[in-house]
GROMACS .gro file of C-alpha atoms in nm:
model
  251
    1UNK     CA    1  -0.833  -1.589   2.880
    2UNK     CA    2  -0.519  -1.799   2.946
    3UNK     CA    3  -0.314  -1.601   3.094
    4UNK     CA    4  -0.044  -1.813   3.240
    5UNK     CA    5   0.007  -1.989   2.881
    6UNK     CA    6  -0.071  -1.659   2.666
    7UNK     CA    7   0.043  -1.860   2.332
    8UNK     CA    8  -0.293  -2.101   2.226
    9UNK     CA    9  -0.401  -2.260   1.890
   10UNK     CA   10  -0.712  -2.069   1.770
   11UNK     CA   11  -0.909  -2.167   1.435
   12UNK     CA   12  -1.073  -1.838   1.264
   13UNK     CA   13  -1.153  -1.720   0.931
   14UNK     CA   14  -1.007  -1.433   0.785
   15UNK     CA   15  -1.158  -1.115   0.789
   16UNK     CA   16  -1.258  -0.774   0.821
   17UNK     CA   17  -1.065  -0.744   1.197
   18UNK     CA   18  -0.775  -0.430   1.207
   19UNK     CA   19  -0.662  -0.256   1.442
   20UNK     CA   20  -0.630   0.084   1.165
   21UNK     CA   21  -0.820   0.419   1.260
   22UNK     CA   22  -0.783   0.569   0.918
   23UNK     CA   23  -1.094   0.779   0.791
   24UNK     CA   24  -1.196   0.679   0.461
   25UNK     CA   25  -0.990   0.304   0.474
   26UNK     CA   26  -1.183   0.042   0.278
   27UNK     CA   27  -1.051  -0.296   0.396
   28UNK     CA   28  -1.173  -0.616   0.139
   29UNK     CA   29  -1.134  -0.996   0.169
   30UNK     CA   30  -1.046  -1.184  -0.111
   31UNK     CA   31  -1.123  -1.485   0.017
   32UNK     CA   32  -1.241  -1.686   0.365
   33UNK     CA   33  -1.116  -1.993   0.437
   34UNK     CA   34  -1.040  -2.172   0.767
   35UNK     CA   35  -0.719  -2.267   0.930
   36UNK     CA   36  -0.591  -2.297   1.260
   37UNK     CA   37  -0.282  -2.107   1.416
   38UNK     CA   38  -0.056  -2.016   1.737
   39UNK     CA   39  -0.175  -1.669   1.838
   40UNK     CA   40  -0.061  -1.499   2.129
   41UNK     CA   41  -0.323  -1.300   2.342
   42UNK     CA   42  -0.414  -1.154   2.650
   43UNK     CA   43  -0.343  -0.811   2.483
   44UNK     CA   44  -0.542  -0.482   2.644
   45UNK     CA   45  -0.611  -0.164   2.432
   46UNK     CA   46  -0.619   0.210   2.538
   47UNK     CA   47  -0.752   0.445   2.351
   48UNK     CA   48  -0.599   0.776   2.460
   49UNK     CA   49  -0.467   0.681   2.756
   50UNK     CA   50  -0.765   0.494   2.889
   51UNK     CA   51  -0.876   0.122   2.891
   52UNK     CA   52  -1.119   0.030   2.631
   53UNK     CA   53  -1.292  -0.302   2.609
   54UNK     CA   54  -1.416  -0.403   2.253
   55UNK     CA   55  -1.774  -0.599   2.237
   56UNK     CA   56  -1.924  -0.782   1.991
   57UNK     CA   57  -2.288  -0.617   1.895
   58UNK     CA   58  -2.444  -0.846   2.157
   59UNK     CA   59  -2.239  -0.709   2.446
   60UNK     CA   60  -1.990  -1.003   2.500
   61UNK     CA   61  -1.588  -0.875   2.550
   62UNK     CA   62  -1.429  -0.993   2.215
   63UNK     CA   63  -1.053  -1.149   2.264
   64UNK     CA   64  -0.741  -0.902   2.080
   65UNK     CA   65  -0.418  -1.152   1.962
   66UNK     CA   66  -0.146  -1.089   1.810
   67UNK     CA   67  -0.010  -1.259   1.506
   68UNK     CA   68   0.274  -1.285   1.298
   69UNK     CA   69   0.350  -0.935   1.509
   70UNK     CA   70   0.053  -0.787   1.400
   71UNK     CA   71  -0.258  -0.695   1.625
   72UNK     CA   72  -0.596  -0.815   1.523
   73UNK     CA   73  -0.880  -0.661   1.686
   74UNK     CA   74  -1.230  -0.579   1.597
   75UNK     CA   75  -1.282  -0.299   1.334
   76UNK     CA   76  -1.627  -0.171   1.447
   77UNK     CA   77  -1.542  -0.163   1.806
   78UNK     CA   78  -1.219   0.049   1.754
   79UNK     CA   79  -1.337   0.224   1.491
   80UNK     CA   80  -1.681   0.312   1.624
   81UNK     CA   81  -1.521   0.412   1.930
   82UNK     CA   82  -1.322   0.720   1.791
   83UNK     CA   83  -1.596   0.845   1.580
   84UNK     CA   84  -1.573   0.616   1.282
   85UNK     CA   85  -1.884   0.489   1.113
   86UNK     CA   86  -1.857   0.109   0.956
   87UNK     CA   87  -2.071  -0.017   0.695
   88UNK     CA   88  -1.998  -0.376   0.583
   89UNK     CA   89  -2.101  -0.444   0.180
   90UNK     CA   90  -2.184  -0.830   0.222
   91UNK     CA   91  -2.247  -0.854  -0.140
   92UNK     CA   92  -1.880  -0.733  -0.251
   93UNK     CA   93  -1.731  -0.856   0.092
   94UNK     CA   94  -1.619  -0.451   0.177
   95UNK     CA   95  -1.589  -0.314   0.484
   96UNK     CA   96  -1.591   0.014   0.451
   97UNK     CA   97  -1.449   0.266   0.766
   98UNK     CA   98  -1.626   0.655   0.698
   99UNK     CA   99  -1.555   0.943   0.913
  100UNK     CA  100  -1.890   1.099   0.897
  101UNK     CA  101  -1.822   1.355   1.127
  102UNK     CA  102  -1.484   1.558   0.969
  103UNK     CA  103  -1.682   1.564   0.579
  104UNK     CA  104  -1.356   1.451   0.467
  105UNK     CA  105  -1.447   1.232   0.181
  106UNK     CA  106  -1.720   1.536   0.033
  107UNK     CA  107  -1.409   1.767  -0.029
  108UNK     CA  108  -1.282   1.466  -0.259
  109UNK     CA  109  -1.167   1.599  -0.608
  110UNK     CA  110  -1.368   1.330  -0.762
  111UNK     CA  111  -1.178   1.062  -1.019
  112UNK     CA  112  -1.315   1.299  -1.349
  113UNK     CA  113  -1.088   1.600  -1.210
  114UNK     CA  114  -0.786   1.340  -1.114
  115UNK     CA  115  -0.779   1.209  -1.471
  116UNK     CA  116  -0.783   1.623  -1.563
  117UNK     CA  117  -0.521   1.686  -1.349
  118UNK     CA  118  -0.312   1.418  -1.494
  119UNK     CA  119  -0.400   1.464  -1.831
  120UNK     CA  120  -0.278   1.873  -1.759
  121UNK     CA  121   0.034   1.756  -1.618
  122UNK     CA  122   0.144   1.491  -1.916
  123UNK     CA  123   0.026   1.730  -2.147
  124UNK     CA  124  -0.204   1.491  -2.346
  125UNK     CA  125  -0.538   1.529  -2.505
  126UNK     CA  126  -0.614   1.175  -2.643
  127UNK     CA  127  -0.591   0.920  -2.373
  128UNK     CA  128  -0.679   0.584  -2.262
  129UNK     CA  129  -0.715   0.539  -1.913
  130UNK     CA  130  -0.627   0.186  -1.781
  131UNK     CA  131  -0.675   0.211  -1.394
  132UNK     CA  132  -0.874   0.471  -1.156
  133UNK     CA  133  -0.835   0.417  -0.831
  134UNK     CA  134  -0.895   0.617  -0.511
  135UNK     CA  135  -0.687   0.429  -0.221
  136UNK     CA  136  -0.543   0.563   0.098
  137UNK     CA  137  -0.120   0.620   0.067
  138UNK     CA  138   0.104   0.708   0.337
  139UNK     CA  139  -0.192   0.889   0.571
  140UNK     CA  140  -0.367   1.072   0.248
  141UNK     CA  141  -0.642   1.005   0.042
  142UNK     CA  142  -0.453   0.954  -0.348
  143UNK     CA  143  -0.603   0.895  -0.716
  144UNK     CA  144  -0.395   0.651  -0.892
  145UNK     CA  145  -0.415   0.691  -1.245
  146UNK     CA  146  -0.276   0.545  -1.557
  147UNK     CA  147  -0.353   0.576  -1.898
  148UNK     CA  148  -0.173   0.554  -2.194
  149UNK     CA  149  -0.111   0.776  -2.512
  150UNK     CA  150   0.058   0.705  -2.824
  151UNK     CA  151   0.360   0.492  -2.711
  152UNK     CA  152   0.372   0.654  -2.382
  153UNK     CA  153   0.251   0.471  -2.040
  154UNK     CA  154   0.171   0.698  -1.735
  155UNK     CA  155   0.114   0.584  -1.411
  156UNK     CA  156  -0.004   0.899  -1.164
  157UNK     CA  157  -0.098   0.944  -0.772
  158UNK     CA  158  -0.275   1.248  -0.719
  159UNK     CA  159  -0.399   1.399  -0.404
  160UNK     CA  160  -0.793   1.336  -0.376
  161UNK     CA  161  -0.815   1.659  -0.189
  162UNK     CA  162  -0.614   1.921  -0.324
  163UNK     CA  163  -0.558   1.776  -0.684
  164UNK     CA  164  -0.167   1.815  -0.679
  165UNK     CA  165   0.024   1.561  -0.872
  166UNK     CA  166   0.262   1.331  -0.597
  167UNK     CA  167   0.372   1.123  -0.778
  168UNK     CA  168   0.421   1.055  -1.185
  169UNK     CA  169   0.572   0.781  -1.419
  170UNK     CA  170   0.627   0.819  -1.802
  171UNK     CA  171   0.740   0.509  -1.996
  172UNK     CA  172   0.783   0.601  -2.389
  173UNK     CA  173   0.826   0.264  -2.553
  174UNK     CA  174   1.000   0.436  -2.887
  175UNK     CA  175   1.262   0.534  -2.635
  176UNK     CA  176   1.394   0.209  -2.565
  177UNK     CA  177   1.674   0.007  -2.709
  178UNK     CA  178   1.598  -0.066  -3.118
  179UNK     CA  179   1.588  -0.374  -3.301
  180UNK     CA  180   1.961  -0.502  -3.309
  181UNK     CA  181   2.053  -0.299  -3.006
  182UNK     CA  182   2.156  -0.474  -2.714
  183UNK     CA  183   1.893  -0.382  -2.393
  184UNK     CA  184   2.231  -0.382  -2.185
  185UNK     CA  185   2.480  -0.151  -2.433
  186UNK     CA  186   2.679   0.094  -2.183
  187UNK     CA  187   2.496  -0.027  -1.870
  188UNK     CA  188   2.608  -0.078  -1.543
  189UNK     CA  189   2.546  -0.493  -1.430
  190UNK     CA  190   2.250  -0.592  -1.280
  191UNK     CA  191   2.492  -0.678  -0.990
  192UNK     CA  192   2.704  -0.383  -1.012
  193UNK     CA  193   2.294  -0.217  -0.910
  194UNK     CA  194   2.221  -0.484  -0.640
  195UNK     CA  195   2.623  -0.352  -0.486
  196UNK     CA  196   2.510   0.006  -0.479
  197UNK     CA  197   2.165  -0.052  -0.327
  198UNK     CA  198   2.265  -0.269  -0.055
  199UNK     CA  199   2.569  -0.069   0.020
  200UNK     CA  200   2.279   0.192   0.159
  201UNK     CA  201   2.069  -0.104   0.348
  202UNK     CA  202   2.396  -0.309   0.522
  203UNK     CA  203   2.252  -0.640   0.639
  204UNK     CA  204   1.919  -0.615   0.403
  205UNK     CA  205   1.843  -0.856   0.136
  206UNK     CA  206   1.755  -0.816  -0.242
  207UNK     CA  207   1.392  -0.950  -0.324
  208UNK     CA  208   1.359  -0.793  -0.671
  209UNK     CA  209   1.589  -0.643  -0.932
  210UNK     CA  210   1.458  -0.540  -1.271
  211UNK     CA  211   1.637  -0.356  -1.528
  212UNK     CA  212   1.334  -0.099  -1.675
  213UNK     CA  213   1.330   0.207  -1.898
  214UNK     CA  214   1.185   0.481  -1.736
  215UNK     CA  215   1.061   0.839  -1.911
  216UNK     CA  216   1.388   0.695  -2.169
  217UNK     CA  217   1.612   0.603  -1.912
  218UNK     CA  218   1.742   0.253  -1.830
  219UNK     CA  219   1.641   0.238  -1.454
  220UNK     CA  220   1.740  -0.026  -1.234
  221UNK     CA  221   1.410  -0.109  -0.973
  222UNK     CA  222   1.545  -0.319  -0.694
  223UNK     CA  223   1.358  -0.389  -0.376
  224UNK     CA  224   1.553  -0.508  -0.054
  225UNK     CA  225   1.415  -0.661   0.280
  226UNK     CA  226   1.573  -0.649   0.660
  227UNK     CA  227   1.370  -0.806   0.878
  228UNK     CA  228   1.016  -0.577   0.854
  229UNK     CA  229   1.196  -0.326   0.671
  230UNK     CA  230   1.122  -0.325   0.302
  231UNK     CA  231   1.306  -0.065   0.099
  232UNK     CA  232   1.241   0.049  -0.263
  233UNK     CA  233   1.537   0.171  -0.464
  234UNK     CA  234   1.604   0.289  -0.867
  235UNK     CA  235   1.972   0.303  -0.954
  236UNK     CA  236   2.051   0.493  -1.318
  237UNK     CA  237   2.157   0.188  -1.531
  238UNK     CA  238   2.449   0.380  -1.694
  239UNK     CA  239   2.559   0.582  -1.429
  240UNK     CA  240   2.517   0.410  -1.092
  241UNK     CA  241   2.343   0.714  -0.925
  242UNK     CA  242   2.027   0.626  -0.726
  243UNK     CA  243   1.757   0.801  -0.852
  244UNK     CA  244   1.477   0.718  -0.561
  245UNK     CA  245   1.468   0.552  -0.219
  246UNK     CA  246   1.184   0.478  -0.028
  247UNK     CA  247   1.196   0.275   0.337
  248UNK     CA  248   0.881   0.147   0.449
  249UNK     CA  249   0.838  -0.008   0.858
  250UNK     CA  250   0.602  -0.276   0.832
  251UNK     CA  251   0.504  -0.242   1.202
   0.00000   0.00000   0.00000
């Protein structure tokens, strides 16, 4: 290592390296290409509290950097290191990170009782289900549903291990604005939204704003930016109230 000039230009291909001990994480690719760039290493790990070396499977120490302010390090070293198993699907370019030991992913709901559950909650019989997903949300294991019924679009996150509903959408096309009827009649400005939003992020910046109806209501989905803080807002379109507000650290 360089350790008196700690920024060098490295070449690599992107891939399956992370420094994320999450049980049950799949990680995928979705491409590899080559490209040089300014890294900065000499970077040492601990792994509760004590020094920890990652190898390579033939022994040799493998180099962490840091890029763009994120850490890149070797998934099977970490992960096998805490008790995480890693299987790498070469066919679907998947590397897949399995706690073995905790039996987490056998008390899984499965996706046949998350569609259930979802189906329960909206109350509908006849569906058509459009995405079934199991990905890992805020530190939990989630089902993300949608489906659609009628004129109604759902989108739902349920927990893959207790089956509880987290999160729900509805959006009932026959409840927005009719033919002839302006989309913007007794709404609050698209501006008037941006105002309110970044009146609770001072100093951020607006990335997205979309005017939406949501479950019938005109909704106002704005997302803002501060540095590595992204925040997600929806501000009632007639009344100005906001509705949901979600900060996410990108650390």
């Amino acid at each position: 290592m360089n350790k008196k000039n700690p920024e060098r230009r490295r070449g690599f291909f992107t891939g399956f390296a992370a420094a994320l001990l999450i049980a049950g994480l799949t990680v995928s690719a979705a491409s590899a290409y080559g490209r040089t760039i300014s890294v900065n290493d000499d970077i040492r790990l601990s792994i509760n509290g004590a020094e920890f070396i990652p190898l390579d499977v033939s022994g040799t120490a493998v180099e962490v950097f840091t890029y763009n302010g994120t850490t890149y390090a070797p998934i099977r070293a970490i992960c096998e290191a805490v008790g995480l198993d890693v299987q790498y699907d070469s066919q679907n370019r998947i590397a897949r990170i399995v706690d073995t030991k905790s039996g987490q992913m056998d008390n899984y709901i499965g996706e046949d009782a998350a569609r259930k559950a979802a189906f329960s909650h909206a109350d509908v019989t006849n569906a058509t289900v459009t995405k079934s997903t199991l990905k890992w949300d805020d530190g939990r294991a989630v089902y993300e549903i949608d489906f659609t019924s009628g004129s109604a679009e759902y989108d739902y996150e349920i927990d893959a291990l207790t089956g509880k509903v987290l999160e729900f959408d509805i959006d009932r096309a026959d409840n927005r604005p009719t033919q002839g009827q302006s989309s913007t009649d007794g709404l609050i400005s698209a501006d008037k939204a941006k105002s309110i939003a970044l009146a609770k992020a001072p100093g951020a910046s607006v990335v997205r704003c979309q005017l939406d109806y949501d479950d019938g209501r005109a909704v106002y989905e704005i997302e803002l930016r501060s540095g590595r803080t992204e925040y997600d807002c929806d501000i009632d379109a007639k009344t100005g109230t906001v509705l949901d507000w979600d900060v996410d650290y990108d650390d």
